[in-house]
Amino acid sequence: MGKLGRRQLLAGAGAAALLGALDACGVGSFQTKRQSIPPALQLVPVRASTDRITRITVCTRPFRAAGPRLDVERVGSKLIVHNYGHGGSGWSLSWGSSSIAVQKAMANGDRDIAVIGCGALGLTSALLLQRAGARVTIYAKELPPNVRSSQATGLWTPDSRICFEQYATPEFRQLWERMARRSFATYQTLLGLPAEPVEFIDVYFVSDRASTGRRLPPGDPRPRFAELQPELIGDLIPRSEEFAPGSHSLGARYLRRNPLMMFNLTAYTRMLMSDFLAAGGRIEIDEFHTPAEMARVREKTLINATGYGARALFDDASVIPVRGQLARTIPEPQLNYGLIYKGVAFVPRRDGLVFQIIGENDYYGFNDESAVPDRAEAELAVNTIAGLFSPAGRR
Ligand SMILES: Cc1cc2nc3c(=O)[nH]c(=O)nc-3n(C[C@H](O)[C@H](O)[C@H](O)COP(=O)(O)OP(=O)(O)OC[C@H]3O[C@@H](n4cnc5c(N)ncnc54)[C@H](O)[C@@H]3O)c2cc1C
């Protein structure tokens, strides 16, 4: 089915407007046989089935209570600009965070710069350095698709586990807003490309009750994660739309629809890698066990984009692992909407549908560095979404 066709089938507002228009033109049988009127919003069913699972991956988000580390440190003869610790926002903030790191790295006039790491932050740092006129070598233990960034969900989530509320000072808010706006603007230039590295989808927050949220319950003594989007970049967030039971095809549930950017990470990462190589970038596979080992790198200025790896490399215990597991199933190109339901996220990535337990709040997986795939967790995620489309679930 062509893109226009599938968009028309799925688009709630579009479909509602279309049916409304037909009604206004006097399509009489819709008026008289009330029970046969299909709900305005028809969501193409997801083939959510555990036998379609092709891969289960686990990775750890590099969370820091005080937010990403972006300071400059001298180690022996090297100047190291840190660019790590972006929690669940690494892809979303990458262009903005890396632009700050690049500015710092090039401030002393050096034009031969090393980037340590080849994930979201390393690749965007390397590309921005090239665009600013630097010659760049990436040194990394692993390359995509074997980096943690390649195991992310792939949504625009710029304040996901970015810091604890108590550390969201006015200075931090200003920095975060700068990173988020710069990233958002850059992502708009990556829409509409072949293989769709970046696209907008609709995400439906589905609930059995009228109101729901992922906040900690009142009285929970644990620190709150900062929520920055509504206050600081509210103008970039499209208005959400509500669908009451009966107005959609998911039974007696409440839906809230939000357009959201999605990153098709296989195509997107390949594009970043080829752009870097096409601009003369070099890559060397190398692993550093201590900061002092970076002395062997030719360049004098380095951007450290080692993500969770910085915890061991820089002995930085402030990097806390937040485990997340994705179950991928066979791609279904006709799907272009996501779902969040009962603590499970479904994302219609072009490189494989993603099903993930996200839990009741952002403490799910907190301080858990286990990288072992859990098949039962994967099946629970798939079956929860399947429940929305089963005959019983649609009632
Ligand atoms: C389940 C899950 C879902 C997520 N979903 C999203 C999302 O939807 N949107 C979003 O914006 N973010 C998301 N994130 C967060 C995002 O994935 C991370 O913030 C981001 O990947 C961090 O990127 P990075 O480049 O800092 O680190 P990495 O991707 O870990 O890259 C680090 C690089 O450094 C190299 N390296 C590390 N240590 C060394 C060493 N000692 N020597 C040499 N090289 C080294 C590695 O080999 C690698 O190349 C998610 C994370 C998880 C776990």
mmCIF file of N, CA and C and ligand atoms in Angstrom, residues 59-62 86-92 116-122 140-142 147-149 151-155 157 286-288 305-309 313 324 326 356, ligand 1:
data_model
loop_
_atom_site.group_PDB
_atom_site.id
_atom_site.type_symbol
_atom_site.label_atom_id
_atom_site.label_comp_id
_atom_site.label_asym_id
_atom_site.label_seq_id
_atom_site.Cartn_x
_atom_site.Cartn_y
_atom_site.Cartn_z
ATOM 1 N N CYS A 59 20.055 -2.988 27.055
ATOM 2 C CA CYS A 59 21.154 -2.036 27.237
ATOM 3 C C CYS A 59 20.906 -1.157 28.453
ATOM 4 N N THR A 60 21.931 -0.426 28.862
ATOM 5 C CA THR A 60 21.809 0.406 30.055
ATOM 6 C C THR A 60 21.901 1.873 29.674
ATOM 7 N N ARG A 61 20.933 2.652 30.153
ATOM 8 C CA ARG A 61 20.981 4.101 29.928
ATOM 9 C C ARG A 61 22.015 4.687 30.896
ATOM 10 N N PRO A 62 22.846 5.620 30.421
ATOM 11 C CA PRO A 62 23.866 6.205 31.319
ATOM 12 C C PRO A 62 23.281 7.409 32.074
ATOM 13 N N HIS A 86 23.763 10.883 29.308
ATOM 14 C CA HIS A 86 22.505 11.482 28.839
ATOM 15 C C HIS A 86 21.270 10.643 29.152
ATOM 16 N N GLY A 87 21.401 9.670 30.060
ATOM 17 C CA GLY A 87 20.235 8.897 30.502
ATOM 18 C C GLY A 87 19.435 8.344 29.341
ATOM 19 N N GLY A 88 18.121 8.594 29.358
ATOM 20 C CA GLY A 88 17.240 8.099 28.295
ATOM 21 C C GLY A 88 16.993 9.132 27.218
ATOM 22 N N SER A 89 17.902 10.107 27.091
ATOM 23 C CA SER A 89 17.708 11.219 26.144
ATOM 24 C C SER A 89 18.860 11.371 25.165
ATOM 25 N N GLY A 90 19.734 10.362 25.098
ATOM 26 C CA GLY A 90 20.976 10.527 24.338
ATOM 27 C C GLY A 90 20.771 10.843 22.873
ATOM 28 N N TRP A 91 19.856 10.108 22.213
ATOM 29 C CA TRP A 91 19.617 10.408 20.793
ATOM 30 C C TRP A 91 18.952 11.769 20.672
ATOM 31 N N SER A 92 17.974 12.001 21.545
ATOM 32 C CA SER A 92 17.173 13.225 21.420
ATOM 33 C C SER A 92 18.031 14.475 21.584
ATOM 34 N N ILE A 116 36.283 9.905 21.212
ATOM 35 C CA ILE A 116 36.319 8.553 21.767
ATOM 36 C C ILE A 116 34.877 8.088 21.904
ATOM 37 N N GLY A 117 34.513 7.085 21.116
ATOM 38 C CA GLY A 117 33.150 6.567 21.157
ATOM 39 C C GLY A 117 32.425 6.796 19.846
ATOM 40 N N CYS A 118 31.608 5.817 19.473
ATOM 41 C CA CYS A 118 30.910 5.877 18.181
ATOM 42 C C CYS A 118 29.412 5.586 18.352
ATOM 43 N N GLY A 119 28.848 6.084 19.448
ATOM 44 C CA GLY A 119 27.400 5.986 19.632
ATOM 45 C C GLY A 119 26.748 7.294 19.198
ATOM 46 N N ALA A 120 25.577 7.573 19.733
ATOM 47 C CA ALA A 120 24.826 8.773 19.342
ATOM 48 C C ALA A 120 25.654 10.038 19.559
ATOM 49 N N LEU A 121 26.320 10.118 20.721
ATOM 50 C CA LEU A 121 27.059 11.347 21.042
ATOM 51 C C LEU A 121 28.380 11.427 20.296
ATOM 52 N N GLY A 122 29.049 10.280 20.080
ATOM 53 C CA GLY A 122 30.314 10.281 19.356
ATOM 54 C C GLY A 122 30.098 10.653 17.891
ATOM 55 N N ALA A 140 37.116 3.869 18.980
ATOM 56 C CA ALA A 140 36.052 3.232 19.764
ATOM 57 C C ALA A 140 36.280 1.737 19.872
ATOM 58 N N LYS A 141 35.819 1.223 20.984
ATOM 59 C CA LYS A 141 35.889 -0.226 21.235
ATOM 60 C C LYS A 141 34.920 -0.955 20.301
ATOM 61 N N GLU A 142 33.709 -0.378 20.156
ATOM 62 C CA GLU A 142 32.685 -0.989 19.288
ATOM 63 C C GLU A 142 32.075 0.070 18.376
ATOM 64 N N VAL A 147 26.838 -0.892 19.458
ATOM 65 C CA VAL A 147 26.962 0.073 20.559
ATOM 66 C C VAL A 147 25.611 0.152 21.280
ATOM 67 N N ARG A 148 25.638 0.677 22.499
ATOM 68 C CA ARG A 148 24.379 0.769 23.266
ATOM 69 C C ARG A 148 23.343 1.628 22.545
ATOM 70 N N SER A 149 23.810 2.687 21.888
ATOM 71 C CA SER A 149 22.864 3.577 21.195
ATOM 72 C C SER A 149 21.990 2.816 20.203
ATOM 73 N N GLN A 151 20.632 0.106 20.588
ATOM 74 C CA GLN A 151 19.596 -0.679 21.279
ATOM 75 C C GLN A 151 18.549 0.224 21.913
ATOM 76 N N ALA A 152 18.486 1.475 21.502
ATOM 77 C CA ALA A 152 17.510 2.406 22.087
ATOM 78 C C ALA A 152 16.149 2.259 21.416
ATOM 79 N N THR A 153 15.143 2.827 22.061
ATOM 80 C CA THR A 153 13.783 2.747 21.524
ATOM 81 C C THR A 153 13.669 3.552 20.228
ATOM 82 N N GLY A 154 14.265 4.752 20.227
ATOM 83 C CA GLY A 154 14.244 5.564 19.011
ATOM 84 C C GLY A 154 13.124 6.574 18.956
ATOM 85 N N LEU A 155 12.846 7.223 20.066
ATOM 86 C CA LEU A 155 11.827 8.281 20.074
ATOM 87 C C LEU A 155 12.433 9.588 20.559
ATOM 88 N N THR A 157 12.673 11.898 23.082
ATOM 89 C CA THR A 157 12.370 11.905 24.521
ATOM 90 C C THR A 157 13.442 12.746 25.230
ATOM 91 N N ASP A 286 39.725 0.793 19.061
ATOM 92 C CA ASP A 286 40.679 0.877 20.172
ATOM 93 C C ASP A 286 39.904 0.885 21.484
ATOM 94 N N GLU A 287 40.486 0.286 22.502
ATOM 95 C CA GLU A 287 39.841 0.307 23.819
ATOM 96 C C GLU A 287 40.797 0.914 24.843
ATOM 97 N N PHE A 288 40.273 1.829 25.636
ATOM 98 C CA PHE A 288 41.092 2.465 26.679
ATOM 99 C C PHE A 288 40.617 1.961 28.035
ATOM 100 N N ALA A 305 33.092 10.584 24.400
ATOM 101 C CA ALA A 305 31.677 10.224 24.224
ATOM 102 C C ALA A 305 31.524 8.723 24.438
ATOM 103 N N THR A 306 31.946 8.267 25.610
ATOM 104 C CA THR A 306 31.958 6.824 25.877
ATOM 105 C C THR A 306 30.690 6.337 26.591
ATOM 106 N N GLY A 307 29.737 7.219 26.822
ATOM 107 C CA GLY A 307 28.449 6.796 27.383
ATOM 108 C C GLY A 307 28.598 6.044 28.689
ATOM 109 N N TYR A 308 27.911 4.913 28.784
ATOM 110 C CA TYR A 308 27.981 4.121 30.025
ATOM 111 C C TYR A 308 29.409 3.641 30.287
ATOM 112 N N GLY A 309 30.207 3.520 29.208
ATOM 113 C CA GLY A 309 31.600 3.091 29.341
ATOM 114 C C GLY A 309 32.425 4.032 30.204
ATOM 115 N N LEU A 313 35.773 3.665 32.653
ATOM 116 C CA LEU A 313 36.966 4.330 32.119
ATOM 117 C C LEU A 313 37.407 5.502 32.993
ATOM 118 N N GLY A 324 17.161 -1.369 30.142
ATOM 119 C CA GLY A 324 15.979 -1.383 29.281
ATOM 120 C C GLY A 324 16.111 -2.497 28.266
ATOM 121 N N LEU A 326 14.456 -4.378 24.746
ATOM 122 C CA LEU A 326 13.549 -4.298 23.598
ATOM 123 C C LEU A 326 13.334 -5.690 23.030
ATOM 124 N N GLN A 356 8.396 -2.956 24.460
ATOM 125 C CA GLN A 356 9.294 -2.722 25.598
ATOM 126 C C GLN A 356 8.480 -2.471 26.867
HETATM 127 C C1 LIG B 1 16.312 0.629 26.294
HETATM 128 C C2 LIG B 1 16.759 2.028 25.979
HETATM 129 C C3 LIG B 1 15.913 2.854 25.276
HETATM 130 C C4 LIG B 1 16.313 4.165 24.958
HETATM 131 N N1 LIG B 1 15.490 4.925 24.213
HETATM 132 C C5 LIG B 1 15.850 6.180 23.867
HETATM 133 C C6 LIG B 1 15.003 6.972 23.052
HETATM 134 O O1 LIG B 1 13.936 6.534 22.630
HETATM 135 N N2 LIG B 1 15.402 8.233 22.752
HETATM 136 C C7 LIG B 1 16.576 8.736 23.209
HETATM 137 O O2 LIG B 1 16.870 9.894 22.929
HETATM 138 N N3 LIG B 1 17.417 7.991 23.964
HETATM 139 C C8 LIG B 1 17.079 6.725 24.305
HETATM 140 N N4 LIG B 1 17.905 5.960 25.074
HETATM 141 C C9 LIG B 1 19.122 6.539 25.595
HETATM 142 C C10 LIG B 1 20.239 6.501 24.595
HETATM 143 O O3 LIG B 1 20.293 5.251 23.984
HETATM 144 C C11 LIG B 1 21.551 6.821 25.311
HETATM 145 O O4 LIG B 1 21.454 8.017 26.039
HETATM 146 C C12 LIG B 1 22.627 6.943 24.250
HETATM 147 O O5 LIG B 1 22.685 5.746 23.516
HETATM 148 C C13 LIG B 1 23.975 7.234 24.821
HETATM 149 O O6 LIG B 1 24.833 7.321 23.709
HETATM 150 P P1 LIG B 1 26.402 7.436 23.872
HETATM 151 O O7 LIG B 1 26.935 7.776 22.546
HETATM 152 O O8 LIG B 1 26.701 8.336 25.015
HETATM 153 O O9 LIG B 1 26.860 5.991 24.355
HETATM 154 P P2 LIG B 1 27.052 4.546 23.603
HETATM 155 O O10 LIG B 1 26.015 4.324 22.571
HETATM 156 O O11 LIG B 1 27.159 3.594 24.721
HETATM 157 O O12 LIG B 1 28.415 4.733 22.858
HETATM 158 C C14 LIG B 1 29.632 4.687 23.557
HETATM 159 C C15 LIG B 1 30.760 4.487 22.597
HETATM 160 O O13 LIG B 1 31.969 4.554 23.341
HETATM 161 C C16 LIG B 1 32.716 3.377 23.151
HETATM 162 N N5 LIG B 1 33.449 3.091 24.384
HETATM 163 C C17 LIG B 1 32.916 2.949 25.624
HETATM 164 N N6 LIG B 1 33.907 2.719 26.505
HETATM 165 C C18 LIG B 1 35.073 2.713 25.804
HETATM 166 C C19 LIG B 1 36.428 2.513 26.146
HETATM 167 N N7 LIG B 1 36.789 2.257 27.396
HETATM 168 N N8 LIG B 1 37.366 2.565 25.152
HETATM 169 C C20 LIG B 1 37.002 2.806 23.867
HETATM 170 N N9 LIG B 1 35.724 2.990 23.501
HETATM 171 C C21 LIG B 1 34.780 2.952 24.453
HETATM 172 C C22 LIG B 1 31.686 2.318 22.808
HETATM 173 O O14 LIG B 1 32.279 1.218 22.135
HETATM 174 C C23 LIG B 1 30.771 3.142 21.902
HETATM 175 O O15 LIG B 1 31.316 3.232 20.622
HETATM 176 C C24 LIG B 1 17.559 4.647 25.395
HETATM 177 C C25 LIG B 1 18.405 3.801 26.096
HETATM 178 C C26 LIG B 1 18.017 2.507 26.383
HETATM 179 C C27 LIG B 1 18.945 1.612 27.132
#
